[in-house]
Tab-separated table of C-alpha atoms in Angstrom:
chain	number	residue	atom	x	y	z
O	1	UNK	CA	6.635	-4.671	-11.212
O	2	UNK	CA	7.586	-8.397	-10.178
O	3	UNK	CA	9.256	-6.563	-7.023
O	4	UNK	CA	5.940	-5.483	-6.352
O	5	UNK	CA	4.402	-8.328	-6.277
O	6	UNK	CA	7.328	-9.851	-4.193
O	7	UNK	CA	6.853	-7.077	-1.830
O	8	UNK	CA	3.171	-7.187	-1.311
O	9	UNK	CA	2.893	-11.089	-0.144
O	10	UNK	CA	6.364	-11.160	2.041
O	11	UNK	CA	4.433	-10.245	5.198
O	12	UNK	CA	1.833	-13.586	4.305
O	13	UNK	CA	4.833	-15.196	3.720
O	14	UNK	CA	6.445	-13.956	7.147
O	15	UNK	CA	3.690	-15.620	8.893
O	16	UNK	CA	2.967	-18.402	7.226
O	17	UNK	CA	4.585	-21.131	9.060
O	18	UNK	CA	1.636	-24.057	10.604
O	19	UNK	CA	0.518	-22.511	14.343
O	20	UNK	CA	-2.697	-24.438	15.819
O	21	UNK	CA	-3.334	-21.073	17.263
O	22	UNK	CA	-4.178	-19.264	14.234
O	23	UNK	CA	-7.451	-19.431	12.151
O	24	UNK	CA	-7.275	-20.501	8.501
O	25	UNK	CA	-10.443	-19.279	6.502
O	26	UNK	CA	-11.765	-19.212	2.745
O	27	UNK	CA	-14.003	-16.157	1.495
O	28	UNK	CA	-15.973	-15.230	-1.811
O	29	UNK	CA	-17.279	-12.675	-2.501
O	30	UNK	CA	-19.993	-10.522	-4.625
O	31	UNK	CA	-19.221	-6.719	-5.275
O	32	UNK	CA	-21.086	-4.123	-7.230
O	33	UNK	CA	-20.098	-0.835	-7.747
O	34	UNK	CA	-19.766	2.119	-9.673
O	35	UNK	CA	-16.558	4.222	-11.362
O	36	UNK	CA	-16.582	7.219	-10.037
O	37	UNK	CA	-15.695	9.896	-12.464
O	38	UNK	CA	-12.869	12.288	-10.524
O	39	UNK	CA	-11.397	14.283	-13.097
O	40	UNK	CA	-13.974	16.394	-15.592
O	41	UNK	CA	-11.942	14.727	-17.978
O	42	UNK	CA	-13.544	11.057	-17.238
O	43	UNK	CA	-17.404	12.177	-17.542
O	44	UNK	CA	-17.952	10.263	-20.605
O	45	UNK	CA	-16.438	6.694	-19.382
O	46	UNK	CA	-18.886	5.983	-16.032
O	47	UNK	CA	-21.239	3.962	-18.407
O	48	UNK	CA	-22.003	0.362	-17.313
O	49	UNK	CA	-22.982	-0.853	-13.697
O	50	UNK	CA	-19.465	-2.906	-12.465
O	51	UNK	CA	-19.842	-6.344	-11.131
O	52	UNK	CA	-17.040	-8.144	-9.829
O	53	UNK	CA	-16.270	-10.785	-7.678
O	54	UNK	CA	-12.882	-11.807	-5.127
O	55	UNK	CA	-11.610	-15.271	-3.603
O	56	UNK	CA	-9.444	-14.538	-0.526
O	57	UNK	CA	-6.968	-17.009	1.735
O	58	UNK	CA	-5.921	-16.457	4.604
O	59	UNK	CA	-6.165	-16.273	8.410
O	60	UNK	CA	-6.770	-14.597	11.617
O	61	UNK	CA	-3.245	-13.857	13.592
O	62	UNK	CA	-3.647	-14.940	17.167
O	63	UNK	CA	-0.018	-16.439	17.745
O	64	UNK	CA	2.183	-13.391	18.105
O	65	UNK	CA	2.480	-10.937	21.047
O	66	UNK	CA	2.318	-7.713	18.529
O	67	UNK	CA	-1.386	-9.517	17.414
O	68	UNK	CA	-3.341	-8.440	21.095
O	69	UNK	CA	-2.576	-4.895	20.379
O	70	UNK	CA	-4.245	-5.185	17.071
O	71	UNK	CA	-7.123	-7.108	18.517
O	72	UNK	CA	-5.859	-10.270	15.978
O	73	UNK	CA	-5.900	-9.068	12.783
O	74	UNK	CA	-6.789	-11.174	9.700
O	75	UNK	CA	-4.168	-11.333	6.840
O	76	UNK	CA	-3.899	-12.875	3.432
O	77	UNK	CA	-4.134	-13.035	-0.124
O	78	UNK	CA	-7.224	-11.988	-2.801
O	79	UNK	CA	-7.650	-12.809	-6.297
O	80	UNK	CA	-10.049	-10.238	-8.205
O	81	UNK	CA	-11.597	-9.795	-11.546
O	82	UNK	CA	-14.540	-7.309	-12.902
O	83	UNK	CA	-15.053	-5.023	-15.623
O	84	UNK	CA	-14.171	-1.345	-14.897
O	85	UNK	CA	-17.671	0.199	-15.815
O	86	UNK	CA	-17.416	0.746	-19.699
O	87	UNK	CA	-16.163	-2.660	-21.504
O	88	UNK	CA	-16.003	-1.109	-24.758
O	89	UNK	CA	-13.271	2.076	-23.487
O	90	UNK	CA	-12.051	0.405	-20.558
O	91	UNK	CA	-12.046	-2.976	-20.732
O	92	UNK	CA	-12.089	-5.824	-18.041
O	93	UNK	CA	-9.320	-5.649	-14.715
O	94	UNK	CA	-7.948	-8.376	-12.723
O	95	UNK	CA	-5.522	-8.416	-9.882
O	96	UNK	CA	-4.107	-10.400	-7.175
O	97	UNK	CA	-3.343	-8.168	-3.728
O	98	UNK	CA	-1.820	-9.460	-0.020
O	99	UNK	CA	-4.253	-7.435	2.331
O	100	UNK	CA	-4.271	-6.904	6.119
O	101	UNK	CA	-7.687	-6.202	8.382
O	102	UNK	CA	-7.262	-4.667	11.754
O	103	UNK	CA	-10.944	-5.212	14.024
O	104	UNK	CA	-12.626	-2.674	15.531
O	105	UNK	CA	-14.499	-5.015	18.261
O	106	UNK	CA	-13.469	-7.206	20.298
O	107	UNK	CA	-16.931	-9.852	20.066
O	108	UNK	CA	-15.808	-13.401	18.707
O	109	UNK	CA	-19.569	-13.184	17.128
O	110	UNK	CA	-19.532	-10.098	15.091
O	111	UNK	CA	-16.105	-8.717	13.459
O	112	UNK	CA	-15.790	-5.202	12.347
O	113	UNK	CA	-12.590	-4.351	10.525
O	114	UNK	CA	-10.527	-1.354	8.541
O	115	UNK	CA	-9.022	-3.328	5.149
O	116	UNK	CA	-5.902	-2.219	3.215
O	117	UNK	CA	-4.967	-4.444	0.425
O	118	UNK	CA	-2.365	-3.557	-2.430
O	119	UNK	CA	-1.269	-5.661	-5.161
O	120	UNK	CA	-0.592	-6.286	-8.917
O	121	UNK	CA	-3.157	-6.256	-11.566
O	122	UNK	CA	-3.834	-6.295	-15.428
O	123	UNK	CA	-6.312	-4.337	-17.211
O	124	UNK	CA	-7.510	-5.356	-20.911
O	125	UNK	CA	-7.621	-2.073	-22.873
O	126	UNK	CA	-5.417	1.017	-22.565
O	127	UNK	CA	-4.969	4.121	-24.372
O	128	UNK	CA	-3.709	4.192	-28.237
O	129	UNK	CA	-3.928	7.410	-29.923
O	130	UNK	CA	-5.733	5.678	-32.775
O	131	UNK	CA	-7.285	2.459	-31.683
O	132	UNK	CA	-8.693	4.069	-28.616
O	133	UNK	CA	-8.279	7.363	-28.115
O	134	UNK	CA	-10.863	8.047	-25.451
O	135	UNK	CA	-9.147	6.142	-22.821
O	136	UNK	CA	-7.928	9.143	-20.311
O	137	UNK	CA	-7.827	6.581	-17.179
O	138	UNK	CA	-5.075	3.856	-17.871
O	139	UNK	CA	-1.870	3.711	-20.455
O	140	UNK	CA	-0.519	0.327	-19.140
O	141	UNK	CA	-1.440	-3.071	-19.112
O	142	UNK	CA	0.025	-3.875	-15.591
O	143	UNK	CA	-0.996	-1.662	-13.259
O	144	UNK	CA	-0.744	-1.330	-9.229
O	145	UNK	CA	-4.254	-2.111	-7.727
O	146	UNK	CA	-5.528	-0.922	-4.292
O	147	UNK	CA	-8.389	-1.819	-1.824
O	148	UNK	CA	-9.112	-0.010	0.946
O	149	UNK	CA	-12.523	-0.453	2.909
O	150	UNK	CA	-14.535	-1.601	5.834
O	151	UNK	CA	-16.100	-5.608	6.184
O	152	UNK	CA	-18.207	-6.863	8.408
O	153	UNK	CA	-18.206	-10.627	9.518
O	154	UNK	CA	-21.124	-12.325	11.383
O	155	UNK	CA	-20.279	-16.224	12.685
O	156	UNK	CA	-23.541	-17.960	12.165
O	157	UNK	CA	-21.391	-21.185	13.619
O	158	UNK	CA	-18.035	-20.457	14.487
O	159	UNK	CA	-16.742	-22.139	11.239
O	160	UNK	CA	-19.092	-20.200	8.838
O	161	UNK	CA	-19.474	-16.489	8.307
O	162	UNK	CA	-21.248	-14.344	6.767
O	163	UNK	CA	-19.409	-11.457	5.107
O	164	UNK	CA	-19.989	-7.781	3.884
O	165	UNK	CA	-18.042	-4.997	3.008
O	166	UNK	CA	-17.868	-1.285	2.095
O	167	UNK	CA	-14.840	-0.923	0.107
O	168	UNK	CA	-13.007	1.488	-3.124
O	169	UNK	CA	-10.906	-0.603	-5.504
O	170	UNK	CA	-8.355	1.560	-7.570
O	171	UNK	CA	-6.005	0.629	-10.673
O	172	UNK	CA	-2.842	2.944	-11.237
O	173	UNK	CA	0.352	2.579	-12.799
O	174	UNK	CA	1.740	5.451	-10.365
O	175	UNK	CA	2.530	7.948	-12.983
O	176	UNK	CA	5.000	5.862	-14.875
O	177	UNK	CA	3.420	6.616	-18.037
O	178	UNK	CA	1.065	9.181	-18.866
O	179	UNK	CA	-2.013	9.230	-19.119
O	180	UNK	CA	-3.122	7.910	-15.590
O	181	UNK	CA	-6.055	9.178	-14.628
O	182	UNK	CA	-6.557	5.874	-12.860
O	183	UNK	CA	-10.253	4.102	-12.059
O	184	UNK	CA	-11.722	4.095	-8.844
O	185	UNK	CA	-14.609	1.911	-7.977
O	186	UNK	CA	-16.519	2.171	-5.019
O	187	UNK	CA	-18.341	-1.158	-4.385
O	188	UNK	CA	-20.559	-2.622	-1.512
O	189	UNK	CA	-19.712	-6.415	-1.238
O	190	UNK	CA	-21.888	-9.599	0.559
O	191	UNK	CA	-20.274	-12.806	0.699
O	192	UNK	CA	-19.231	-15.980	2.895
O	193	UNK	CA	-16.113	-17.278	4.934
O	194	UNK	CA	-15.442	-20.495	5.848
O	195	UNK	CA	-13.116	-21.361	9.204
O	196	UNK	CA	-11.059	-24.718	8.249
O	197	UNK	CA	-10.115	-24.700	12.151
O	198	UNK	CA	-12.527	-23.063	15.268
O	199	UNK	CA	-11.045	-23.670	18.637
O	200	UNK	CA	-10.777	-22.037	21.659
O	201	UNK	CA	-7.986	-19.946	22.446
O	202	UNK	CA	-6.213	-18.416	24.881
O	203	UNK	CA	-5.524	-15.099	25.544
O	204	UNK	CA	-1.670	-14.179	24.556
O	205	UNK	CA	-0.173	-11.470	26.973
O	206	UNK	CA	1.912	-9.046	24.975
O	207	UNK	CA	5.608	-8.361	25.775
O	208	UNK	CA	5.794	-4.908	28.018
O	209	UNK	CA	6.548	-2.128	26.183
O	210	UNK	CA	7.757	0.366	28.685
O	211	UNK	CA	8.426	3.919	28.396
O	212	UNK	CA	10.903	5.201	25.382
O	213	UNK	CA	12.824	8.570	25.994
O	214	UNK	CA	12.249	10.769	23.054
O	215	UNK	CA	15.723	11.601	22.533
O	216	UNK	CA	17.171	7.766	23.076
O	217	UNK	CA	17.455	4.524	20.731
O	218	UNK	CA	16.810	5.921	17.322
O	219	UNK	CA	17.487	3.506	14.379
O	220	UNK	CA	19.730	5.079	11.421
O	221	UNK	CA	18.966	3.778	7.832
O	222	UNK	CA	20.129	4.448	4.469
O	223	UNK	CA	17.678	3.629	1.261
O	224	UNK	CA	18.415	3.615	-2.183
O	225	UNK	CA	15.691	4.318	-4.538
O	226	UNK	CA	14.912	3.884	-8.275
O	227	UNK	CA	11.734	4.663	-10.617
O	228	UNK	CA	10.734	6.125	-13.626
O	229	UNK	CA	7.943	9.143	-14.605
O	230	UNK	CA	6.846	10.471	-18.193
O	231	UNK	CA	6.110	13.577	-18.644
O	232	UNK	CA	3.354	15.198	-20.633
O	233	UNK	CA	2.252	14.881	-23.206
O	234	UNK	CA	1.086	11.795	-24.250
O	235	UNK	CA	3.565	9.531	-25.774
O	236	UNK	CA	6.322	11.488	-23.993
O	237	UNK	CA	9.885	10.421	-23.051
O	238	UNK	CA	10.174	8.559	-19.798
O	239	UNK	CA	12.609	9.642	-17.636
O	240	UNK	CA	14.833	7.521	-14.644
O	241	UNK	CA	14.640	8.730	-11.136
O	242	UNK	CA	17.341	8.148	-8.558
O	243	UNK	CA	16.810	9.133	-4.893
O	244	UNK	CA	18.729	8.724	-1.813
O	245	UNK	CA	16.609	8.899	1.855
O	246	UNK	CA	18.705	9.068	4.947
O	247	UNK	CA	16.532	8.113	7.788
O	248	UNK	CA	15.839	8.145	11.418
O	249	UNK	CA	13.296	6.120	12.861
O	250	UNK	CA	11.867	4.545	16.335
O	251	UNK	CA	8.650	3.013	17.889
O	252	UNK	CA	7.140	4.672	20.537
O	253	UNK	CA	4.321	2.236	21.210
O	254	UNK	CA	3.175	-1.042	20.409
O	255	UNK	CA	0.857	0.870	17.494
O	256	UNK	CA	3.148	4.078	17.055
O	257	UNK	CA	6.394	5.225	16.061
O	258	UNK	CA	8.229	8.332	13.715
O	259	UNK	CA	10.585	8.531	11.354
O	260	UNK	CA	12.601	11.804	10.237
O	261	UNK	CA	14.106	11.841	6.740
O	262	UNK	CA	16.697	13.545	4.247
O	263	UNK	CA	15.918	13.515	1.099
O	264	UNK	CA	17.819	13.579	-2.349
O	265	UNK	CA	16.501	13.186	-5.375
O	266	UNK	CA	17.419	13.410	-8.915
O	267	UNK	CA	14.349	13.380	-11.158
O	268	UNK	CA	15.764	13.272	-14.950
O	269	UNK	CA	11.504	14.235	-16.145
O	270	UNK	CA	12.963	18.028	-14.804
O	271	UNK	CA	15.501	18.261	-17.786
O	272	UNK	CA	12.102	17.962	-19.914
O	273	UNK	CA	10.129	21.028	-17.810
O	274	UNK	CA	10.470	23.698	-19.184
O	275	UNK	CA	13.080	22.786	-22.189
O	276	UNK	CA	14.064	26.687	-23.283
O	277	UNK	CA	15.484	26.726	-19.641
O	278	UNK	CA	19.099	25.440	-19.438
O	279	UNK	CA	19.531	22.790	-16.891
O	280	UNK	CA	22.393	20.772	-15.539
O	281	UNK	CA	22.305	17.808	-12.930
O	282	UNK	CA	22.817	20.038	-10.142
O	283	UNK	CA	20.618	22.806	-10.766
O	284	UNK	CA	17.680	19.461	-10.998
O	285	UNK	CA	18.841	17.867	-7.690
O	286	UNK	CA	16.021	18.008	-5.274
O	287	UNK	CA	16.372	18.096	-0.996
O	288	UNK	CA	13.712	17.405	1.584
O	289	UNK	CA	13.124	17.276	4.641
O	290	UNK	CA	10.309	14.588	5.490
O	291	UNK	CA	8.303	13.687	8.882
O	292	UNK	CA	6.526	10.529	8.727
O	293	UNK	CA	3.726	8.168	11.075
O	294	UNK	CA	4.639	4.479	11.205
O	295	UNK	CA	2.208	1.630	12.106
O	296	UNK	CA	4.919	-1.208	13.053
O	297	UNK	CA	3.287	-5.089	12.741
O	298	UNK	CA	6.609	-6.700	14.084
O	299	UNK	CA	9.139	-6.366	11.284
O	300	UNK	CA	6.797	-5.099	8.648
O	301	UNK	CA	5.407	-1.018	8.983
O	302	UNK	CA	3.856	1.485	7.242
O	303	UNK	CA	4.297	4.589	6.499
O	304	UNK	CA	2.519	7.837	5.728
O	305	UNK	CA	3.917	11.770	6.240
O	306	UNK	CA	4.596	14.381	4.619
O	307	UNK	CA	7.797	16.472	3.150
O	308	UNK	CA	8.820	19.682	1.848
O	309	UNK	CA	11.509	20.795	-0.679
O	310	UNK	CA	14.800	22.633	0.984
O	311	UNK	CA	16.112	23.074	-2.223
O	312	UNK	CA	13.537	23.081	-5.542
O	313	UNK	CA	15.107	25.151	-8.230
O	314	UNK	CA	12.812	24.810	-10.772
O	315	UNK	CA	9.225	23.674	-8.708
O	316	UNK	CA	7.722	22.181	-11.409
O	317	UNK	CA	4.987	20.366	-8.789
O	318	UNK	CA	4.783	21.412	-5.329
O	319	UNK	CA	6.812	22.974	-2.416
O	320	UNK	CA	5.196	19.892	-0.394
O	321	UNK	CA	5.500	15.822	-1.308
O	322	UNK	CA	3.160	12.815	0.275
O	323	UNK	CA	4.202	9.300	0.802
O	324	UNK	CA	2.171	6.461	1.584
O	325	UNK	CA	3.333	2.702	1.908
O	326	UNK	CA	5.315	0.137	3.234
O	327	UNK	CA	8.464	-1.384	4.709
O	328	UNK	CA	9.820	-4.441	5.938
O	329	UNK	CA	12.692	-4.826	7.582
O	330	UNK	CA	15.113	-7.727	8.249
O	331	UNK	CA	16.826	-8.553	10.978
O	332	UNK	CA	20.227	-8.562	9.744
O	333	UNK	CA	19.544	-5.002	8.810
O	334	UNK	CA	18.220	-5.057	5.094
O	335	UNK	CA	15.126	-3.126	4.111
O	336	UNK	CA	12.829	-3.276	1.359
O	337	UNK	CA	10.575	0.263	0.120
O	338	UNK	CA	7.647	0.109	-1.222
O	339	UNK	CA	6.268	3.883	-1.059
O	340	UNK	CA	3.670	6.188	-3.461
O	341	UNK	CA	5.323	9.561	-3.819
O	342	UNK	CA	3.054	12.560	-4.436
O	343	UNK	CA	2.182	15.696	-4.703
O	344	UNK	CA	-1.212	15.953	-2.663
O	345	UNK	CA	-3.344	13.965	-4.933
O	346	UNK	CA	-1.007	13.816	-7.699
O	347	UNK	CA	1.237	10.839	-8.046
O	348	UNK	CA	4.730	11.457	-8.837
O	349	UNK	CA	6.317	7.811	-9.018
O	350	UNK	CA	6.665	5.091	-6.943
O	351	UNK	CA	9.554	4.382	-4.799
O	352	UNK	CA	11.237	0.901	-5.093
O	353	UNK	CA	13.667	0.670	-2.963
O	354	UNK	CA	16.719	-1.358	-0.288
O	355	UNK	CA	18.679	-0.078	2.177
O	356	UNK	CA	20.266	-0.708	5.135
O	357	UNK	CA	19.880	-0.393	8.975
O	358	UNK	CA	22.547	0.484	11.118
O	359	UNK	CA	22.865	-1.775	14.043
O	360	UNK	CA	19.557	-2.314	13.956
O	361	UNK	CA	17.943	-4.140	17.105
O	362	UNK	CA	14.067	-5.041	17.144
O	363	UNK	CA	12.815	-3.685	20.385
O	364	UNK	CA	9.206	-5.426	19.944
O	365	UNK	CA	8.504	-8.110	18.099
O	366	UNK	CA	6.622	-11.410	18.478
O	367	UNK	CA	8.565	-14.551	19.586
């Protein structure tokens, strides 16, 4: 989990050095909300009204070629706290998430953007087969938390704005232990920003990104991955996973590129599907094939595609896997995973991973 957290911030920490160019606000903000039962299984926990509140840093990214073709996109960090909408099963959750907002408009007045955010966070009761029992949502105290929404910012002055936001909140611990329901909160936020700098600026041209052949300039890497699953029931062992993803990859476009993947995975949970059915390490090993969408932000991208098993012996999920995440990638070649595995809405485990990009050359990124 401290890898996540690592992972999360490094593109704030990418651009954090001092550039005049760049806007530095402060937000806080009010949120209220509701948990929204999803599984049958979670009627009887949706009992309070949630309230919860978020303090954000960060800034708006006007000093790098890549930031025109997102219309300048604000980045930074949120701390958040609330209760999860039943304190007595549930508990209180708090969480700190790095969080990237792309605008839709191009007015300096009134700012319309799409927010994903992703982070650590802690929640303050989990399940116990005794102490509390009625906790299907969360088994862990540490937890990954999500934010994904729309917000709305209208510059009364161009130093102070006035902020709201349409946005769902989740707390998972990806399937590492069982159960995980998870909580999702839909919430509808007001708030304020303040601008410590307002200047004028002017408009950055973006480097020319000319036409790629299809066929030419693909980047190889190799990824090693590691995680961990439990199987049901409750209480259950928890089993290592060990993957290996041999990948191709290229941008297309400023905003667009691919990436084609081999897949090999040993999940040890298999040995426990099933048990009456002999197994050996082979017979478990999974292969897929995998077609992904990247959205590159210079050395940073994510990812989202889908994948199907080539060889599945004992399909004890689905024929097809999801990912959805993130990557960063050095320029000496190193690259850091961060990537939800799943099977449609089911998670599977989460994907921490390294690997390694075979004379890799960045083809756009900002001076």
């Amino acid at each position: 989990m401290r890898f996540t957290l690592l992972f999360f911030f490094l593109p704030i920490l990418g651009y954090s050095q001092e550039n005049k160019v760049d806007d530095w606000f402060f937000s806080a903000k009010a949120k209220s909300g509701f948990l929204a039962a999803h599984h049958g299984t979670m009627g009887h926990l949706a009992k309070d009204r949630i309230f919860a509140g978020e303090l954000s840093f960060g800034k708006r990214i006007r000093s790098k070629n890549w930031s025109q073709e997102y219309r300048n996109p604000y980045i930074g960090g949120t701390l958040y706290g609330s209760n999860l909408g039943n304190r007595k099963i549930l508990g209180y959750g708090f969480g700190a998430y790095g969080f990237i907002e792309f605008p839709w408009t191009r007015s300096e007045k009134y700012v319309f953007t799409c927010k994903l955010g992703a982070g650590l966070g802690v929640i303050t009761k989990v399940y116990d087969p005794e102490k509390n029992p009625k906790d299907v949502a969360m088994s862990t105290y540490l937890n990954a938390i999500i934010c994904l929404g729309v917000t709305g910012r209208w510059y009364i002055r161009p130093e102070h704005a006035l902020i709201y936001s349409l946005d769902l909140t989740h707390f998972s611990n990806g399937a590492s232990k069982v159960p995980n329901l998870g909580v999702n909160m839909p919430f509808i936020g007001l708030g304020y920003a303040y601008t410590f700098k307002k200047e004028e600026h002017q408009s950055m041209i973006p480097e020319a990104f000319g036409h790629v052949p299809f066929f030419k300039s693909w980047n190889v890497s190799l990824v090693g991955i590691i995680s961990d699953k439990e199987n049901f029931p409750t209480g259950g062992k928890r089993y290592p996973v060990f993957a290996l993803s041999a990948m191709l990859h290229k941008q297309f476009k400023p905003k667009a590129g691919m990436e084609i993947a081999l897949d090999i995975i040993s999940k040890q949970a298999i040995m426990g599907y099933r048990e009456y059915i002999p197994k050996t390490q082979w017979s478990i090993l999974q292969i897929g094939g995998f077609l992904g969408y990247n959205i590159p932000l210079d050395k940073f991208r994510f990812v989202i595609g889908m994948g199907a098993y080539i060889k599945d012996r004992y399909n004890p999920d689905d024929l097809f896997y999801h990912r959805v995440g993130m990557r960063y990638q050095f320029r000496n070649g190193l690259l850091l995973n961060l990537v939800l595995k799943s099977n449609w809405a089911k998670a599977d485990y989460i994907e921490y991973g390294a690997g390694y990009t075979f004379n890799y050359k960045s083809r756009y990124h900002a001076k």
